[in-house]
CSV table of C-alpha atoms in Angstrom, one decimal:
chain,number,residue,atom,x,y,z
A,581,UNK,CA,-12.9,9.5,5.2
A,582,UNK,CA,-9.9,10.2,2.8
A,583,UNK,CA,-10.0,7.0,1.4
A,584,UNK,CA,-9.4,7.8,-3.0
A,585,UNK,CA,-11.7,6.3,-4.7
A,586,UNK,CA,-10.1,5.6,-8.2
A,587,UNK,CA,-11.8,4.8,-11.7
A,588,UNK,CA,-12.3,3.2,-13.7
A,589,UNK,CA,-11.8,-0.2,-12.2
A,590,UNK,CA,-10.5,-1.7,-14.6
A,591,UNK,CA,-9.0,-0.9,-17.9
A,592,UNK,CA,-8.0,-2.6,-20.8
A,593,UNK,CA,-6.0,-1.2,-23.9
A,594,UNK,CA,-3.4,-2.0,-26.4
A,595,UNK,CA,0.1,-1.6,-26.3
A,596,UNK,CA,1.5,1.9,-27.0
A,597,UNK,CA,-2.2,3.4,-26.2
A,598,UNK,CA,-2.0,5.7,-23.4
A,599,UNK,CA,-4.3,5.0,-19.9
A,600,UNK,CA,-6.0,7.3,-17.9
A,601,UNK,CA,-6.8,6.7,-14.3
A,602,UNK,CA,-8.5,9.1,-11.7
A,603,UNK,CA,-8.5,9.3,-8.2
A,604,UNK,CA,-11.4,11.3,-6.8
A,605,UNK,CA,-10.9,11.6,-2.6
A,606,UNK,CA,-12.9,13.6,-0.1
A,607,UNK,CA,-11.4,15.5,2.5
A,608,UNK,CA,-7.9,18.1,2.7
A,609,UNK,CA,-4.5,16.1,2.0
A,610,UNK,CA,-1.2,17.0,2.6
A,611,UNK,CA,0.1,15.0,-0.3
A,612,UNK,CA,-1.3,12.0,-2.5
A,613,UNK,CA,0.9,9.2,-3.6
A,614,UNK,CA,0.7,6.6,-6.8
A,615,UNK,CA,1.6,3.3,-6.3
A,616,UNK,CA,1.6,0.4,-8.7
A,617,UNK,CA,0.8,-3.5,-7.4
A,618,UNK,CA,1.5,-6.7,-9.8
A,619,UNK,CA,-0.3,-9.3,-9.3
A,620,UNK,CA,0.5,-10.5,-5.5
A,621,UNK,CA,3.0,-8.8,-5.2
A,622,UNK,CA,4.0,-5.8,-2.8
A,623,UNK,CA,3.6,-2.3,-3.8
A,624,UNK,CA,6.3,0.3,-5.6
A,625,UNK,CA,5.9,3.6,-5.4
A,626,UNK,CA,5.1,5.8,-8.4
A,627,UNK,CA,4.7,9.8,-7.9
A,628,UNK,CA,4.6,12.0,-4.7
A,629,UNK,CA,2.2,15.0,-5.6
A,630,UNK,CA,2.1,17.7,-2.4
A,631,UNK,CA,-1.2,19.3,-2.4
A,632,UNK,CA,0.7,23.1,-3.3
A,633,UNK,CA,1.4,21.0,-6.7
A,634,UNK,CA,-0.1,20.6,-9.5
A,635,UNK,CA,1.4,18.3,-12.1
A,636,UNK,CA,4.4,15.9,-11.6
A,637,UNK,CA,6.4,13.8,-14.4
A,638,UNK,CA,8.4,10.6,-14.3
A,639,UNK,CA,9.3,8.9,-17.7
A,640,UNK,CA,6.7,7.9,-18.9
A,641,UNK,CA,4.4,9.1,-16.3
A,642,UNK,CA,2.4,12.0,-15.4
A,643,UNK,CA,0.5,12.9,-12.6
A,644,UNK,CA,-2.1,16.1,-12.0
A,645,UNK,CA,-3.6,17.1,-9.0
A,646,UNK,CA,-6.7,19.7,-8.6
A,647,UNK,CA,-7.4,19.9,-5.0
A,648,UNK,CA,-10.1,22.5,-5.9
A,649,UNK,CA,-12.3,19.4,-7.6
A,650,UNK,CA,-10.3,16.6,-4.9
A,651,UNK,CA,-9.0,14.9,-7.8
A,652,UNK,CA,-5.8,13.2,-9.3
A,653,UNK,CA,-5.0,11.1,-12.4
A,654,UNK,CA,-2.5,9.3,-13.4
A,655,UNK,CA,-1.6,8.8,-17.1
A,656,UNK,CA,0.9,6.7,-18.5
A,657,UNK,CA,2.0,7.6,-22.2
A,658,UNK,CA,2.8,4.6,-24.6
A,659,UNK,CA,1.7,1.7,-22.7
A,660,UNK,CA,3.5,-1.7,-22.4
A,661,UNK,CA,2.4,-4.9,-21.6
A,662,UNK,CA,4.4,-4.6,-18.6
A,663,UNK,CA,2.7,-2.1,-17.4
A,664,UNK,CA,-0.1,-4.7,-16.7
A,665,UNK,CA,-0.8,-3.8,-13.1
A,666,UNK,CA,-3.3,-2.6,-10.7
A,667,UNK,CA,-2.5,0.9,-9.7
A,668,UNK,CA,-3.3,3.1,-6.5
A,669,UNK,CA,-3.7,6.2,-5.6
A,670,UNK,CA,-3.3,6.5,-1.3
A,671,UNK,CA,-4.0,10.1,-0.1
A,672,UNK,CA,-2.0,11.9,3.5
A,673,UNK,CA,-3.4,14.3,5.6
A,674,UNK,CA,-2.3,15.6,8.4
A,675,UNK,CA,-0.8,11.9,9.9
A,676,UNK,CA,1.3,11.0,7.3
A,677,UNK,CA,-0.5,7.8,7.1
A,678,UNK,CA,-2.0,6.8,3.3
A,679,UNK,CA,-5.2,6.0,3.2
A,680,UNK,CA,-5.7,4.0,-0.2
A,681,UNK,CA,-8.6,3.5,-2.5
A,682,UNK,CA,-9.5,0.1,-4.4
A,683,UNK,CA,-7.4,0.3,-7.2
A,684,UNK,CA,-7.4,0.3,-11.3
A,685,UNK,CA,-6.6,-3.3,-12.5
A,686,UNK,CA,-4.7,-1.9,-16.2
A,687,UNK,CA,-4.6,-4.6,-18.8
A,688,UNK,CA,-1.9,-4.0,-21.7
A,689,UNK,CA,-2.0,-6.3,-24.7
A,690,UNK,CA,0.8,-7.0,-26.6
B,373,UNK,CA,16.0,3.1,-3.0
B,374,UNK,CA,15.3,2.4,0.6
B,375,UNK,CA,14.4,-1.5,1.1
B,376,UNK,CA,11.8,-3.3,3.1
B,377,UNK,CA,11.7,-6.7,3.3
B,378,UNK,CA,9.1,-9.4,4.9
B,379,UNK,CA,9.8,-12.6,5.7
B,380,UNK,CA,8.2,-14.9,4.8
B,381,UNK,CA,7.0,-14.4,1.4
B,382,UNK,CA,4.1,-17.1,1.7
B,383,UNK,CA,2.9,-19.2,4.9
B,384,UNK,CA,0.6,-22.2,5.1
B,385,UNK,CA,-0.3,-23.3,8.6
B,386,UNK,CA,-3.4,-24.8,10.5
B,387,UNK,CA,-6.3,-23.6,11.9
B,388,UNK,CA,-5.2,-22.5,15.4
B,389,UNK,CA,-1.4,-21.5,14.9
B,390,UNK,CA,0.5,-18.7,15.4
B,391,UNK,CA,2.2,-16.9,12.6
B,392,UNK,CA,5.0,-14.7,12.9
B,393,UNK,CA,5.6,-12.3,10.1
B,394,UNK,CA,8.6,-10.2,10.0
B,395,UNK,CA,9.5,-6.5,8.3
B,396,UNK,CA,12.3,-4.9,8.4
B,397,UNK,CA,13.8,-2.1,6.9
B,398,UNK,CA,17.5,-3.5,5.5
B,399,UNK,CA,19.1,0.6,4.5
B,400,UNK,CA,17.3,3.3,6.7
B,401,UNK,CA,16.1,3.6,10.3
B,402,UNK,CA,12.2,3.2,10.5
B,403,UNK,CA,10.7,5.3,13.4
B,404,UNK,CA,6.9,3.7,12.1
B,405,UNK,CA,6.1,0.8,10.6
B,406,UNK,CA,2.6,0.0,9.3
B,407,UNK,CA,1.0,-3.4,8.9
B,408,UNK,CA,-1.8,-3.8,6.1
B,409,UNK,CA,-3.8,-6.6,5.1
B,410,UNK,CA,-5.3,-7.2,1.6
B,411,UNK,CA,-7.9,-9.2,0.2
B,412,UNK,CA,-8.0,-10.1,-3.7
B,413,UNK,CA,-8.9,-7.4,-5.8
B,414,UNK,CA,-9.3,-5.0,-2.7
B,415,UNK,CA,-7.7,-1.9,-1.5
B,416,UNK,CA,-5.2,-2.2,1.1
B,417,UNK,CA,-6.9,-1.8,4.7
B,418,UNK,CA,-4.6,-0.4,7.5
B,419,UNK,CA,-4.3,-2.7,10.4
B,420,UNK,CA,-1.6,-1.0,12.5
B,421,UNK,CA,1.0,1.4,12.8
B,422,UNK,CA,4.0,0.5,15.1
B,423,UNK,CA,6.8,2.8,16.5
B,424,UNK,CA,9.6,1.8,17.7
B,425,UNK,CA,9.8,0.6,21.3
B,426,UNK,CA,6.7,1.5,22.3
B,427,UNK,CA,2.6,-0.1,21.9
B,428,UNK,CA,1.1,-0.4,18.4
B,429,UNK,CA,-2.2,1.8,17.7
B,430,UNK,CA,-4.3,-0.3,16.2
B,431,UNK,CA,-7.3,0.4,13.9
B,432,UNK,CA,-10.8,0.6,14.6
B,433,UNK,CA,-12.3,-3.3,14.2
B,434,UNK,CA,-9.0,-5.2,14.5
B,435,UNK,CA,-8.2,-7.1,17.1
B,436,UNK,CA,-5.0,-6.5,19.1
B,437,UNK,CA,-4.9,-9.8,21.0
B,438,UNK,CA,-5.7,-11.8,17.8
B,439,UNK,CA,-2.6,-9.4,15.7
B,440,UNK,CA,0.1,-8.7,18.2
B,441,UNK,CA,2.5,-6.3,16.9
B,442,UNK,CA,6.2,-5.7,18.0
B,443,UNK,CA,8.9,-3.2,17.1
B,444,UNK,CA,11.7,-3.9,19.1
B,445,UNK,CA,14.0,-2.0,17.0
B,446,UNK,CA,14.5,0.8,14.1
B,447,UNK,CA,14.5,-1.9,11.8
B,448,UNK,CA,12.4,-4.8,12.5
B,449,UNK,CA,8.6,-5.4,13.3
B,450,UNK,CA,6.6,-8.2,14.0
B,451,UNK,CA,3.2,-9.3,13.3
B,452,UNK,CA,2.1,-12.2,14.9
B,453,UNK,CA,-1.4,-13.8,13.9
B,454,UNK,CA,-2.4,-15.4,17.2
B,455,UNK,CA,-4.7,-18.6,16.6
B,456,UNK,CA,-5.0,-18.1,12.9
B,457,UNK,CA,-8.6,-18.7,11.6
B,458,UNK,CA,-9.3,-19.8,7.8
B,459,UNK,CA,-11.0,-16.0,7.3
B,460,UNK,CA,-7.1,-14.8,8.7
B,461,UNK,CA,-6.2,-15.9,5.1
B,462,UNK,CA,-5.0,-12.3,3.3
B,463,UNK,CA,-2.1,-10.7,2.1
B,464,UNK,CA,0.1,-8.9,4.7
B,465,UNK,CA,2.1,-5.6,3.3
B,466,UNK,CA,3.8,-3.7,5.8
B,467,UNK,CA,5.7,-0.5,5.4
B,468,UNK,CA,8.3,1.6,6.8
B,469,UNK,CA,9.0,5.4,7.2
B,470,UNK,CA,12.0,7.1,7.6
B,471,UNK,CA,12.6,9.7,9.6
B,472,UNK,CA,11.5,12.5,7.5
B,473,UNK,CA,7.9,10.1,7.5
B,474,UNK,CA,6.6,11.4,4.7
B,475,UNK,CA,7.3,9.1,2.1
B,476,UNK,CA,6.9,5.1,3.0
B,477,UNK,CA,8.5,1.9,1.3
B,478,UNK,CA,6.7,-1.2,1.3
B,479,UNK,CA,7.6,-4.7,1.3
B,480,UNK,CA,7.0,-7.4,-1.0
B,481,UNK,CA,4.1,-9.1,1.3
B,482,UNK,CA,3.3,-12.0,2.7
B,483,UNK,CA,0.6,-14.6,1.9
B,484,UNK,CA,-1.2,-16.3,4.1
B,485,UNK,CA,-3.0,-19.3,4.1
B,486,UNK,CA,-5.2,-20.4,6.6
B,487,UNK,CA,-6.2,-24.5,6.6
C-alpha cells in the first residue's frame, strides 16, 4: 500500500509557534500532495512535491521530501489560530490517484 | 483556481432511500472524477473513480449496486446511494482532474445522514 501514514496525530501549540508534521509512506510515488481539511469541510490543496524534488515553499509553508527514507513533512512557520485544521498528506504513483493517510488534527491557540 | 462543487452540502433521509449526490466541475473539463467517503476523524477512503461516459471502477469492498456512479458529462458526476442504511451515514468528497490529471480539486462535501 501507499497509503502515508502521518504523525503525530494530533498537535497542539500556540500561536506564532511553528508545527511539524510528517508523512512516512511505503512504496515508489510519482508525486505526494498536502492537503488541509477544516472541520467538515472539503479539502484545499496545499503543496505538490514530484518525487525528483526535494523541498517546496508557499508562504508560510514548507514542504521536504526524502524519497530515500519515504518521508515528507510539512512545516508551517508562525502559526495562527486559523490554521486550526487537520492536514493530509495523499501520495501518487503511477495512477495518478492519491492515496491519503489519516491525518494530523493541528490545534492553534490564540 | 479550478472549482468543484457538490450539491448538496448536507442530506437527511430514511432508512431505505435513495440519495443522489452531484459533482461537478464549474471552470475546467474533468476527464475523472473520484468519489470518496469519510468517517470522523478518519482518512479519506477511495470509493470510485469515474470517466466520462464510460463505467465507474470501483474499489475493492464497495458495492457498485448499493453506490451507482454516473458521469454523463466532462463536468458532472453522480453518486447515487441506493437504499441508504444508517451505517451509509459519512461524508462524501469527490474530486475532479483535468486533463493534465495530475493535480485534483475537490469539492466541499456532502453529509449524509442516514435515519
Amino acid at each position: 500500500s501507499q497509503q502515508g501514514e502521518e504523525d503525530p496525530q494530533a498537535l497542539s501549540i500556540q500561536e506564532g509557534e511553528n508545527a511539524t508534521m510528517n508523512c512516512s509512506y511505503k512504496t515508489s510515488i510519482n508525486n505526494l500532495q498536502w492537503y488541509r481539511q477544516n472541520s467538515g469541510r472539503g479539502l484545499v490543496h496545499l503543496i505538490l512535491i514530484r518525487s525528483n524534488e526535494r523541498e517546496k515553499h508557499s508562504g508560510r509553508l514548507r514542504v521536504t521530501l526524502d524519497t530515500s527514507k519515504k518521508s515528507s513533512s510539512l512545516l508551517i512557520t508562525a502559526s495562527r489560530a486559523a490554521d486550526t485544521a487537520s492536514y493530509f498528506c495523499a501520495t501518487e504513483g503511477g495512477s495518478y490517484i492519491p492515496t491519503f493517510g489519516r491525518g494530523t488534527s493541528l490545534i492553534v491557540h490564540p | 483556481g479550478a472549482v468543484v462543487s457538490q450539491h448538496p452540502s448536507w442530506v437527511i433521509c430514511k432508512s431505505g432511500t435513495s440519495v443522489k449526490i452531484e459533482c461537478r466541475s464549474l471552470d475546467f473539463q474533468a476527464t475523472t472524477m473520484f468519489w470518496y467517503r469519510q468517517f470522523p476523524k478518519q482518512s479519506l477512503m477511495l470509493m470510485a473513480t469515474s470517466n466520462e461516459g464510460s463505467k465507474a471502477t470501483y474499489e475493492q469492498g464497495v458495492e457498485k449496486d448499493k453506490f451507482l456512479i454516473n458521469h454523463a458529462s466532462l463536468t458532472l458526476s453522480t453518486l447515487t446511494v441506493t437504499s441508504a442504511h444508517p451505517e451509509d451515514s459519512s461524508f462524501y468528497i469527490c474530486s475532479a482532474a483535468g486533463l493534465a490529471g495530475v493535480e485534483q480539486y475537490f469539492g466541499p462535501g456532502t453529509r449524509l445522514t442516514v435515519t
